[in-house]
CSV table of C-alpha atoms and ligand atoms in Angstrom, one decimal:
chain,number,residue,atom,x,y,z
A,24,MET,CA,56.0,56.4,77.2
A,25,SER,CA,58.3,57.3,80.7
A,26,ASP,CA,58.8,55.2,82.8
A,27,ARG,CA,56.9,57.2,86.1
A,28,LEU,CA,59.0,57.9,89.2
A,29,PHE,CA,57.1,58.6,92.1
A,30,ILE,CA,58.1,62.3,95.0
A,31,PHE,CA,57.7,61.5,98.3
A,32,ASP,CA,57.7,64.8,99.7
A,33,THR,CA,59.7,65.2,103.1
A,34,THR,CA,59.9,68.8,104.2
A,35,LEU,CA,57.0,68.5,106.7
A,36,ARG,CA,59.0,65.6,108.4
A,37,ASP,CA,62.4,64.9,107.8
A,38,GLY,CA,62.9,68.6,106.8
A,39,GLU,CA,61.2,70.3,109.8
A,40,GLN,CA,63.5,68.2,112.2
A,41,VAL,CA,66.9,70.9,111.6
A,42,PRO,CA,66.7,73.2,114.7
A,43,GLY,CA,64.8,76.7,113.9
A,44,CYS,CA,63.2,75.5,110.1
A,45,GLN,CA,59.8,74.1,112.8
A,46,LEU,CA,56.2,75.7,111.2
A,47,ASN,CA,53.0,76.1,112.3
A,48,THR,CA,50.1,73.9,111.9
A,49,VAL,CA,49.1,76.6,109.0
A,50,GLU,CA,52.5,76.9,107.8
A,51,LYS,CA,52.3,73.8,107.3
A,52,ILE,CA,49.3,74.0,105.3
A,53,GLU,CA,50.5,76.6,103.1
A,54,VAL,CA,53.8,74.5,102.2
A,55,ALA,CA,51.4,71.1,101.8
A,56,LYS,CA,49.1,73.1,99.1
A,57,ALA,CA,52.3,74.2,97.0
A,58,LEU,CA,53.4,70.7,97.4
A,59,GLU,CA,50.3,69.4,96.1
A,60,SER,CA,49.9,72.3,93.1
A,61,LEU,CA,53.7,71.4,92.1
A,62,GLY,CA,52.7,67.8,91.3
A,63,VAL,CA,53.9,65.4,94.0
A,64,ASP,CA,53.0,61.9,94.8
A,65,VAL,CA,53.4,61.7,98.3
A,66,ILE,CA,53.0,64.7,101.5
A,67,GLU,CA,55.5,63.3,104.8
A,68,ALA,CA,53.0,65.2,107.1
A,69,GLY,CA,55.0,64.6,110.0
A,70,PHE,CA,55.7,62.0,113.0
A,71,PRO,CA,52.5,62.3,115.1
A,72,VAL,CA,53.2,60.1,117.4
A,73,SER,CA,56.2,63.1,118.4
A,74,SER,CA,54.0,66.3,119.2
A,75,PRO,CA,50.2,67.0,119.7
A,76,GLY,CA,51.8,69.5,117.0
A,77,ASP,CA,52.6,66.9,114.7
A,78,PHE,CA,49.5,65.7,115.2
A,79,ASN,CA,47.9,68.5,114.4
A,80,SER,CA,49.5,69.4,110.9
A,81,VAL,CA,48.9,65.3,110.4
A,82,VAL,CA,45.3,65.7,110.8
A,83,GLU,CA,44.6,69.2,108.5
A,84,ILE,CA,47.2,68.6,106.4
A,85,SER,CA,44.9,65.5,105.2
A,86,LYS,CA,42.2,67.6,105.6
A,87,ALA,CA,43.1,70.3,103.1
A,88,VAL,CA,45.3,68.3,100.0
A,89,THR,CA,43.2,66.3,97.5
A,90,TRP,CA,45.2,64.6,95.7
A,91,PRO,CA,48.3,63.3,97.3
A,92,THR,CA,48.6,60.1,99.3
A,93,ILE,CA,48.9,61.5,103.5
A,94,CYS,CA,52.4,59.8,104.6
A,95,ALA,CA,52.9,59.9,108.5
A,96,LEU,CA,56.1,58.5,109.9
A,97,THR,CA,56.3,56.0,112.9
A,98,ARG,CA,59.0,53.7,114.6
A,99,ALA,CA,58.2,49.9,114.7
A,100,VAL,CA,56.0,50.6,118.1
A,101,GLU,CA,52.2,49.5,118.2
A,102,ASN,CA,51.2,53.0,119.9
A,103,ASP,CA,53.3,55.1,117.5
A,104,ILE,CA,51.3,53.2,114.5
A,105,ARG,CA,48.0,53.5,116.1
A,106,VAL,CA,48.2,57.4,116.9
A,107,ALA,CA,49.9,57.8,113.1
A,108,ALA,CA,46.4,55.7,112.1
A,109,ASP,CA,44.4,58.2,114.0
A,110,ALA,CA,46.1,61.2,112.9
A,111,LEU,CA,45.6,60.0,108.8
A,112,ARG,CA,41.6,59.5,109.5
A,113,TYR,CA,40.6,62.6,107.1
A,114,ALA,CA,43.3,61.6,104.6
A,115,LYS,CA,41.8,60.4,101.1
A,116,HIS,CA,44.8,58.1,100.7
A,117,PRO,CA,46.6,57.3,104.0
A,118,ARG,CA,49.9,55.4,104.2
A,119,ILE,CA,51.6,54.4,107.2
A,120,HIS,CA,54.9,54.6,107.2
A,121,THR,CA,57.1,52.6,109.3
A,122,GLY,CA,60.0,51.0,109.7
A,123,ILE,CA,63.0,50.5,112.0
A,124,GLY,CA,67.5,49.9,112.0
A,125,THR,CA,68.5,47.0,110.7
A,126,SER,CA,72.3,48.0,110.5
A,127,ASP,CA,74.3,46.1,112.5
A,128,SER,CA,75.5,49.1,114.7
A,129,HIS,CA,71.8,49.7,115.5
A,130,ILE,CA,71.3,46.6,116.3
A,131,ARG,CA,73.4,46.3,118.7
A,132,TYR,CA,74.2,49.9,119.6
A,133,LYS,CA,70.7,51.4,119.6
A,134,PHE,CA,68.3,48.6,119.9
A,135,ASN,CA,70.8,46.5,122.3
A,136,SER,CA,68.9,43.5,120.2
A,137,THR,CA,69.6,40.7,117.5
A,138,ARG,CA,69.2,40.1,113.8
A,139,GLU,CA,66.3,37.8,114.3
A,140,GLU,CA,64.6,40.3,117.2
A,141,ILE,CA,64.8,43.1,114.5
A,142,LEU,CA,63.1,41.2,111.9
A,143,GLU,CA,60.1,39.9,114.4
A,144,ARG,CA,59.7,43.4,115.3
A,145,ALA,CA,59.9,44.5,111.7
A,146,VAL,CA,56.8,41.9,109.9
A,147,LYS,CA,55.0,42.5,113.4
A,148,ALA,CA,55.4,47.0,112.7
A,149,VAL,CA,54.1,45.9,109.7
A,150,ALA,CA,51.2,43.6,110.2
A,151,TYR,CA,49.9,46.0,113.0
A,152,ALA,CA,50.0,49.4,110.3
A,153,LYS,CA,48.2,47.2,108.1
A,154,ARG,CA,45.0,47.3,110.1
A,155,PHE,CA,44.2,50.6,110.1
A,156,VAL,CA,45.2,51.5,106.3
A,157,GLU,CA,45.6,49.0,102.9
A,158,ASP,CA,48.8,51.7,102.2
A,159,VAL,CA,51.7,50.6,104.5
A,160,GLN,CA,55.5,51.9,104.1
A,161,PHE,CA,58.2,50.1,105.6
A,162,TYR,CA,62.2,51.7,106.2
A,163,ALA,CA,65.0,50.1,106.6
A,164,GLU,CA,66.7,52.4,109.1
A,165,ASP,CA,70.8,52.6,107.7
A,166,ALA,CA,69.7,50.3,105.2
A,167,GLY,CA,72.7,52.2,103.0
A,168,ARG,CA,75.4,51.0,106.0
A,169,THR,CA,73.3,47.2,106.3
A,170,ASP,CA,74.8,44.0,104.8
A,171,ASN,CA,72.8,43.2,101.8
A,172,GLU,CA,71.9,39.6,102.8
A,173,TYR,CA,70.6,40.2,105.9
A,174,LEU,CA,68.9,43.5,104.1
A,175,ALA,CA,66.8,41.0,101.4
A,176,ARG,CA,65.6,39.3,104.6
A,177,VAL,CA,63.8,41.4,105.7
A,178,VAL,CA,62.5,43.2,102.8
A,179,GLU,CA,61.4,39.8,102.3
A,180,ALA,CA,59.5,39.7,105.2
A,181,VAL,CA,58.2,42.6,105.5
A,182,ILE,CA,56.4,42.7,101.8
A,183,ARG,CA,55.2,39.5,102.9
A,184,ALA,CA,53.5,40.4,106.0
A,185,GLY,CA,51.7,43.4,102.9
A,186,ALA,CA,54.2,46.2,102.4
A,187,THR,CA,53.7,48.2,99.8
A,188,VAL,CA,56.2,50.6,99.3
A,189,ILE,CA,60.1,49.3,100.3
A,190,ASN,CA,62.1,52.3,101.6
A,191,ILE,CA,65.9,52.2,101.5
A,192,PRO,CA,67.6,55.3,103.9
A,193,ASP,CA,70.8,55.7,103.8
A,194,THR,CA,70.2,57.4,107.3
A,195,THR,CA,74.0,58.8,107.6
A,196,GLY,CA,74.9,59.5,104.0
A,197,TYR,CA,77.9,57.5,103.6
A,198,CYS,CA,76.9,55.5,100.5
A,199,LEU,CA,78.9,55.6,97.1
A,200,PRO,CA,76.6,56.0,94.2
A,201,ALA,CA,78.0,52.4,92.5
A,202,GLU,CA,77.2,50.7,95.9
A,203,PHE,CA,73.6,52.2,96.3
A,204,GLY,CA,72.6,51.1,93.2
A,205,ALA,CA,74.4,47.6,93.6
A,206,LYS,CA,72.4,47.4,96.4
A,207,ILE,CA,69.0,48.4,95.0
A,208,LYS,CA,69.9,45.5,91.7
A,209,TYR,CA,70.5,43.2,94.9
A,210,LEU,CA,67.6,43.2,96.7
A,211,ILE,CA,65.5,43.1,93.2
A,212,ASP,CA,67.6,40.4,92.2
A,213,HIS,CA,67.3,38.4,95.3
A,214,VAL,CA,63.9,39.4,97.2
A,215,ASP,CA,60.8,36.9,96.5
A,216,GLY,CA,57.8,39.2,95.6
A,217,ILE,CA,59.6,42.7,95.1
A,218,ASP,CA,57.7,43.4,91.6
A,219,ARG,CA,55.1,43.5,93.7
A,220,VAL,CA,56.1,46.9,95.9
A,221,THR,CA,57.6,50.1,94.9
A,222,ILE,CA,61.3,50.2,96.3
A,223,ALA,CA,61.9,54.3,97.4
A,224,THR,CA,65.4,55.6,98.0
A,225,HIS,CA,65.8,58.6,100.7
A,226,CYS,CA,69.4,59.7,100.7
A,227,HIS,CA,71.1,62.1,103.2
A,228,ASN,CA,74.0,64.4,102.1
A,229,ASP,CA,76.0,64.7,104.5
A,230,LEU,CA,79.2,63.5,101.9
A,231,GLY,CA,76.9,65.5,98.9
A,232,MET,CA,76.3,62.8,97.5
A,233,ALA,CA,72.8,62.4,98.0
A,234,THR,CA,71.9,63.2,94.6
A,235,ALA,CA,73.7,61.2,92.9
A,236,ASN,CA,72.8,58.2,95.3
A,237,THR,CA,69.2,58.7,94.9
A,238,VAL,CA,69.7,58.5,90.3
A,239,SER,CA,72.0,55.4,90.4
A,240,GLY,CA,69.4,53.9,93.2
A,241,ILE,CA,66.6,54.7,90.1
A,242,ILE,CA,68.4,54.3,87.6
A,243,ASN,CA,68.8,50.3,88.7
A,244,GLY,CA,64.9,50.4,89.4
A,245,ALA,CA,64.1,52.2,92.5
A,246,ARG,CA,60.3,53.9,91.7
A,247,GLN,CA,60.5,56.4,94.6
A,248,ALA,CA,62.6,59.3,95.2
A,249,GLU,CA,62.2,60.4,99.0
A,250,VAL,CA,63.3,64.3,98.3
A,251,THR,CA,63.2,67.7,100.6
A,252,ILE,CA,62.5,71.0,98.7
A,253,ASN,CA,66.1,72.7,98.6
A,254,GLY,CA,67.4,69.4,100.1
A,255,ILE,CA,66.8,71.2,103.0
A,256,GLY,CA,67.3,68.3,106.1
A,257,GLU,CA,69.6,67.3,109.2
A,258,ARG,CA,73.0,68.5,108.9
A,259,ALA,CA,73.7,68.4,105.3
A,260,GLY,CA,69.7,67.7,104.1
A,261,ASN,CA,68.4,65.3,102.0
A,262,THR,CA,68.1,64.7,98.5
A,263,ALA,CA,67.2,67.8,96.7
A,264,LEU,CA,63.4,67.6,94.8
A,265,GLU,CA,64.3,70.4,91.9
A,266,GLU,CA,67.8,68.2,91.3
A,267,VAL,CA,66.5,64.8,90.8
A,268,VAL,CA,63.2,66.1,89.0
A,269,MET,CA,65.5,68.3,86.3
A,270,THR,CA,68.4,65.5,86.0
A,271,PHE,CA,65.4,62.9,85.0
A,272,ARG,CA,63.7,65.8,82.3
A,273,SER,CA,67.3,66.8,81.2
A,274,HIS,CA,68.5,63.0,80.1
A,275,ARG,CA,65.2,61.9,79.1
A,276,GLU,CA,67.5,58.9,77.5
A,277,LEU,CA,66.9,57.9,80.8
A,278,GLY,CA,63.0,57.1,80.3
A,279,ILE,CA,62.5,58.1,84.0
A,280,ASP,CA,60.0,61.5,84.6
A,281,THR,CA,57.7,62.5,87.6
A,282,ASN,CA,54.2,64.2,87.5
A,283,ILE,CA,55.9,67.3,88.3
A,284,ASN,CA,54.8,70.8,87.1
A,285,SER,CA,58.5,72.1,87.0
A,286,THR,CA,57.5,75.9,86.4
A,287,ARG,CA,56.2,75.9,90.4
A,288,ILE,CA,60.0,74.4,91.7
A,289,THR,CA,61.3,78.2,91.8
A,290,SER,CA,58.1,79.8,93.9
A,291,VAL,CA,58.1,76.5,95.9
A,292,SER,CA,61.9,76.6,96.7
A,293,ARG,CA,61.0,80.4,97.7
A,294,MET,CA,58.0,80.1,100.0
A,295,VAL,CA,60.0,77.1,101.4
A,296,SER,CA,63.3,78.7,102.4
A,297,SER,CA,61.4,82.0,103.3
A,298,LEU,CA,59.1,80.4,105.7
A,299,MET,CA,61.6,77.6,106.8
A,300,ASN,CA,64.2,80.4,107.3
A,301,MET,CA,66.7,78.9,105.1
A,302,PRO,CA,68.4,80.6,102.7
A,303,VAL,CA,69.1,79.2,100.1
A,304,GLN,CA,73.0,78.8,98.8
A,305,PRO,CA,73.2,81.1,96.0
A,306,ASN,CA,75.6,78.8,93.7
A,307,LYS,CA,73.0,75.9,94.8
A,308,ALA,CA,72.1,73.8,91.5
A,309,ILE,CA,68.2,74.8,90.2
A,310,VAL,CA,67.0,77.2,92.9
A,311,GLY,CA,70.3,79.4,93.8
A,312,ARG,CA,70.4,82.3,93.1
A,313,ASN,CA,73.5,82.0,90.4
A,314,ALA,CA,71.7,78.8,89.0
A,315,PHE,CA,71.4,80.9,86.2
A,316,ALA,CA,73.6,83.8,86.2
A,317,HIS,CA,76.6,83.9,83.6
A,318,SER,CA,78.9,86.8,84.5
A,319,SER,CA,81.9,85.9,81.9
A,320,GLY,CA,81.4,87.5,78.7
A,321,ILE,CA,82.4,84.5,77.0
A,322,HIS,CA,79.9,82.7,78.8
A,323,GLN,CA,77.2,85.4,78.0
A,324,ASP,CA,78.0,86.0,74.7
A,325,GLY,CA,77.5,82.4,74.3
A,326,VAL,CA,74.1,82.0,75.6
A,327,LEU,CA,72.8,85.2,73.6
A,328,LYS,CA,73.8,83.8,70.4
A,329,ASN,CA,72.6,80.3,71.2
A,330,ARG,CA,71.0,79.4,74.7
A,331,GLU,CA,72.2,75.4,74.7
A,332,SER,CA,75.7,76.3,74.6
A,333,TYR,CA,76.0,76.9,78.3
A,334,GLU,CA,72.7,76.5,79.5
A,335,ILE,CA,70.8,72.7,79.9
A,336,ILE,CA,68.2,73.7,81.0
A,337,ASP,CA,65.9,76.6,80.2
A,338,PRO,CA,65.2,78.9,83.2
A,339,LYS,CA,61.5,79.2,82.3
A,340,GLU,CA,60.9,75.8,82.7
A,341,VAL,CA,61.9,76.3,86.5
A,342,GLY,CA,59.7,78.7,87.0
A,343,ILE,CA,62.2,81.9,86.1
A,344,ASP,CA,61.0,84.4,83.8
A,345,GLU,CA,62.8,87.3,82.9
A,346,ASN,CA,59.7,89.1,81.7
A,347,SER,CA,57.4,88.3,84.2
A,348,ILE,CA,55.3,91.1,85.7
A,349,VAL,CA,56.9,94.1,87.8
A,350,LEU,CA,55.6,95.5,90.5
A,351,THR,CA,55.1,99.5,91.3
A,352,ALA,CA,53.6,102.6,93.1
A,353,ARG,CA,51.0,101.9,90.9
A,354,SER,CA,50.3,98.8,91.0
A,355,GLY,CA,46.4,97.9,92.2
A,356,ARG,CA,45.7,95.5,95.1
A,357,ALA,CA,44.2,93.0,92.4
A,358,ALA,CA,48.0,93.0,91.1
A,359,LEU,CA,49.4,92.2,94.1
A,360,LYS,CA,46.2,89.5,94.7
A,361,HIS,CA,47.6,88.2,91.5
A,362,ARG,CA,50.8,87.7,91.7
A,363,LEU,CA,50.4,86.5,95.0
A,364,HIS,CA,48.5,83.3,94.2
A,365,VAL,CA,50.6,83.4,91.4
A,366,LEU,CA,53.0,82.3,93.6
A,367,GLY,CA,50.8,80.1,95.2
A,368,CYS,CA,50.1,82.5,98.3
A,369,ASP,CA,46.6,82.7,98.8
A,370,LEU,CA,45.8,85.3,101.5
A,371,THR,CA,42.7,86.1,103.1
A,372,SER,CA,41.4,89.9,102.4
A,373,GLU,CA,42.5,91.0,106.1
A,374,GLN,CA,46.0,89.6,104.9
A,375,LEU,CA,46.2,91.4,102.2
A,376,ASP,CA,45.5,94.9,103.2
A,377,LYS,CA,48.1,94.1,105.1
A,378,ALA,CA,50.4,93.2,102.0
A,379,TYR,CA,49.7,96.1,100.5
A,380,GLU,CA,49.7,98.3,103.1
A,381,ALA,CA,53.8,97.1,103.2
A,382,PHE,CA,53.8,96.6,99.6
A,383,LEU,CA,52.8,100.9,99.3
A,384,ALA,CA,55.5,101.4,101.3
A,385,LEU,CA,58.1,99.7,100.0
A,386,ALA,CA,57.4,100.6,97.0
A,387,ASP,CA,58.1,103.9,97.6
A,388,ARG,CA,61.5,103.3,99.0
A,389,LYS,CA,62.0,100.9,95.8
A,390,LYS,CA,60.7,101.5,91.8
A,391,GLU,CA,60.7,97.6,91.5
A,392,ILE,CA,58.8,94.8,93.3
A,393,ASN,CA,59.7,91.3,92.4
A,394,ASP,CA,58.5,88.3,93.0
A,395,ASP,CA,61.2,87.6,95.8
A,396,ASP,CA,59.7,91.0,97.0
A,397,VAL,CA,56.1,90.2,97.1
A,398,LEU,CA,57.3,86.6,98.9
A,399,MET,CA,59.1,88.2,101.2
A,400,LEU,CA,55.7,90.8,102.0
A,401,ALA,CA,53.5,87.8,102.3
A,402,GLY,CA,55.5,86.4,105.2
A,403,GLN,CA,55.0,89.1,107.0
A,404,HIS,CA,51.5,88.5,108.1
A,405,ARG,CA,52.9,85.5,110.3
A,406,LYS,CA,55.0,88.5,112.4
A,407,ALA,CA,51.5,90.1,113.0
A,408,SER,CA,50.6,89.1,116.2
A,409,SER,CA,54.5,89.0,117.6
A,410,ARG,CA,54.4,90.3,121.7
A,411,ILE,CA,57.3,92.5,120.4
A,412,LYS,CA,58.0,94.8,117.9
A,413,LEU,CA,59.9,97.3,117.0
A,414,ASP,CA,58.6,100.7,117.0
A,415,PHE,CA,61.4,102.8,116.2
A,416,LEU,CA,65.1,103.2,115.6
A,417,GLN,CA,67.9,105.6,115.0
A,418,VAL,CA,71.2,105.0,114.4
A,419,THR,CA,74.2,107.2,114.1
A,420,SER,CA,77.4,106.2,112.6
A,421,GLY,CA,79.9,106.3,110.2
A,422,VAL,CA,83.9,106.2,109.7
A,423,GLY,CA,85.4,108.2,112.7
A,424,VAL,CA,82.6,108.5,114.9
A,425,HIS,CA,81.8,105.6,117.3
A,426,SER,CA,78.2,104.3,116.7
A,427,VAL,CA,74.5,105.2,118.8
A,428,ALA,CA,71.2,103.6,118.4
A,429,SER,CA,68.5,104.3,120.6
A,430,VAL,CA,65.2,101.8,120.6
A,431,GLY,CA,61.6,101.8,121.1
A,432,LEU,CA,60.0,98.5,121.8
A,433,ASP,CA,56.6,97.7,122.3
A,434,ILE,CA,56.0,94.9,124.1
A,435,ALA,CA,52.2,93.6,124.4
A,436,GLY,CA,50.9,97.5,124.1
A,437,GLU,CA,53.3,99.1,127.1
A,438,LYS,CA,56.3,101.1,125.2
A,439,PHE,CA,60.2,101.0,126.2
A,440,GLU,CA,63.1,103.2,125.3
A,441,ALA,CA,66.9,102.1,124.9
A,442,CYS,CA,70.6,103.2,124.2
A,443,ALA,CA,73.3,101.4,124.0
A,444,SER,CA,77.1,102.6,122.0
A,445,GLY,CA,78.7,99.6,119.7
A,446,ASN,CA,81.2,99.3,118.0
A,447,GLY,CA,79.3,99.7,114.8
A,448,PRO,CA,75.3,101.1,113.8
A,449,VAL,CA,74.2,96.6,114.1
A,450,ASP,CA,76.3,95.9,116.8
A,451,ALA,CA,75.0,99.4,118.6
A,452,ALA,CA,71.0,98.8,117.5
A,453,LEU,CA,71.2,95.0,119.4
A,454,SER,CA,72.4,96.0,122.4
A,455,ALA,CA,70.1,98.5,122.9
A,456,ILE,CA,67.4,95.9,122.3
A,457,LYS,CA,69.1,93.3,124.9
A,458,ASN,CA,69.4,96.9,127.6
A,459,ILE,CA,65.5,96.9,126.9
A,460,ILE,CA,65.1,92.5,126.5
A,461,ARG,CA,67.6,91.6,129.7
A,462,ARG,CA,67.0,88.4,129.6
A,463,LYS,CA,71.0,86.5,128.9
A,464,MET,CA,71.3,85.1,125.2
A,465,LEU,CA,74.0,85.6,123.2
A,466,LEU,CA,73.6,86.1,118.8
A,467,LYS,CA,75.3,82.7,117.2
A,468,GLU,CA,74.5,83.2,113.8
A,469,PHE,CA,74.0,86.5,111.2
A,470,LEU,CA,73.5,86.5,107.7
A,471,ILE,CA,73.1,88.9,105.0
A,472,GLN,CA,71.6,88.5,101.7
A,473,ALA,CA,70.8,91.3,99.3
A,474,ILE,CA,67.1,89.7,98.0
A,475,ASN,CA,68.4,90.7,94.1
A,476,LYS,CA,71.2,93.1,93.4
A,477,GLY,CA,70.9,97.3,93.2
A,478,SER,CA,71.8,99.6,95.6
A,479,ASN,CA,67.8,100.1,96.3
A,480,ASP,CA,67.6,95.9,97.1
A,481,VAL,CA,65.5,94.7,99.7
A,482,GLY,CA,68.2,92.5,102.7
A,483,LYS,CA,67.7,89.7,104.2
A,484,VAL,CA,68.8,88.9,107.7
A,485,HIS,CA,68.6,85.6,109.1
A,486,MET,CA,69.5,85.2,113.0
A,487,THR,CA,70.2,82.3,115.5
A,488,VAL,CA,70.1,83.1,119.0
A,489,GLU,CA,70.2,80.9,121.9
A,490,HIS,CA,69.1,81.1,125.2
A,491,ASP,CA,68.7,78.6,128.2
A,492,GLY,CA,71.4,76.5,125.4
A,493,VAL,CA,68.2,76.2,122.8
A,494,SER,CA,69.4,78.2,119.6
A,495,TYR,CA,66.1,80.5,118.0
A,496,HIS,CA,65.8,81.2,114.5
A,497,GLY,CA,64.8,85.4,113.4
A,498,PHE,CA,64.4,86.1,109.8
A,499,SER,CA,63.3,89.7,108.4
A,500,ALA,CA,64.2,91.7,104.9
A,501,ASN,CA,64.1,95.5,104.9
A,502,THR,CA,65.8,98.5,102.4
A,503,ASP,CA,67.4,99.1,105.4
A,504,ILE,CA,69.4,97.0,106.4
A,505,VAL,CA,70.3,97.7,110.0
A,506,ALA,CA,66.3,98.2,110.6
A,507,ALA,CA,66.2,94.6,109.1
A,508,SER,CA,68.9,93.3,111.6
A,509,ALA,CA,67.2,94.7,114.7
A,510,GLU,CA,63.5,93.0,113.5
A,511,ALA,CA,65.9,89.7,112.6
A,512,PHE,CA,66.8,90.1,116.4
A,513,ILE,CA,63.1,90.5,117.8
A,514,ASP,CA,62.0,87.2,115.3
A,515,ALA,CA,64.1,85.2,116.9
A,516,ILE,CA,63.6,86.7,120.4
A,517,ASN,CA,59.8,86.5,120.3
A,518,LYS,CA,60.4,83.0,120.4
A,519,PHE,CA,61.1,82.8,124.1
A,520,VAL,CA,59.9,85.6,126.3
A,521,HIS,CA,56.6,84.8,126.0
B,601,KIV,O1,67.3,58.3,107.0
B,601,KIV,C1,66.5,57.7,107.5
B,601,KIV,O2,66.5,56.4,107.8
B,601,KIV,C2,65.0,58.3,108.1
B,601,KIV,C3,64.1,57.0,108.1
B,601,KIV,C4,63.0,57.6,109.5
B,601,KIV,C5,63.2,57.2,107.2
B,601,KIV,O3,64.6,59.6,107.7
B,602,ZN,ZN1,66.1,61.4,106.2
């Protein structure tokens, strides 16, 4: 029997802190349900005191999911804890996650305080949270750079105050794997009562070592891994759920396993990527487009003769089914509904009607509709209520001629048209849109990706547009990449033009 490793997913809290990745409550519920079907043990649903939106998301996610523990983050502040407890009132298994910075740098510069005062605040916060819920998790922020002896004193004191889970974050992603593992072992060897609690790892990826540090922490005795889907998170991100889960599945000799249904990993990864406007890098472990693609002839030959020659994971284990049903223009509404359900998207009848209409239009231009296309179509219903919509787009471009675009926009029911020229079709189309919108804005990032490989493929466009010093992300997908670019630009603009 394997030792159980608990998976604590913080995609909706730490992951969602990334600028441009914000989800509305309905989208967060969609992700939370997908996480439940994936088999995560704990969902960190938000930081309720930070905004009414976060508070509401914790309330609604608590109602929507059944099995996972729902966790809400707080600072070591009584009002934060009261608000979190209120937001968790519908959770079947509530957990409050409270804590404070323990490194000397945090104590001196963030709190202008002393080690003794911080220890006292940590204990008070845990004891206060215990008044509301039984399950209280404590985090020692910047534990990665905290002196081990002092960290052990803090951990021992909060366990005495009633903490059930102790989270050891490497907040700045500074630690080396051996060092982080040794920190966990130090706590196990030096803290009275540590055997009564679960130790958690929470690693950031600033030096590209988040997964290595997490695995090292677990090998040394931690039994909860704090992770996000696709490793999304601030700066270089958090530990990726899929990497930790598949590391322990691949290394059975370690005798540690999770409750994760790995065959759902790919679909949840794609859902989060498309909802959060965060493309997955093609060579990303486990979920990148190239993770199982063998392009060298020698490797292809080896894999055909015996998969294990060059592959340590069967792609089917993570839900990549090369033979998965491909939909075509002849597929009915029921086939689309079934495929969406398999991919974890249950749309209302009205949303399904819209998705099916878009499906037929796409199937007209592209013979085979695959899972990525289906997820992209499912996402389009979210745009239905946008104030600004692309009415028409006509572009003339080519070699040796100037590109010219004429664009029609529908803004809250009123029609506007404009023309512009540019150094290419996309430049011309965006300039024509700017001629209608007439707000100061700057295109900061522009990424075009093909979903699969053929020239008839759907192109996905991600954009970041800056307005008044704030970045707004836009996304669209279309077989016409100039149209996808115009739509992504409008998607970003919709976020600041009200
Ligand atoms: O990185 C970190 O330290 C955190 C804590 C708030 C848990 O996210
Ligand atoms: Zn974090």
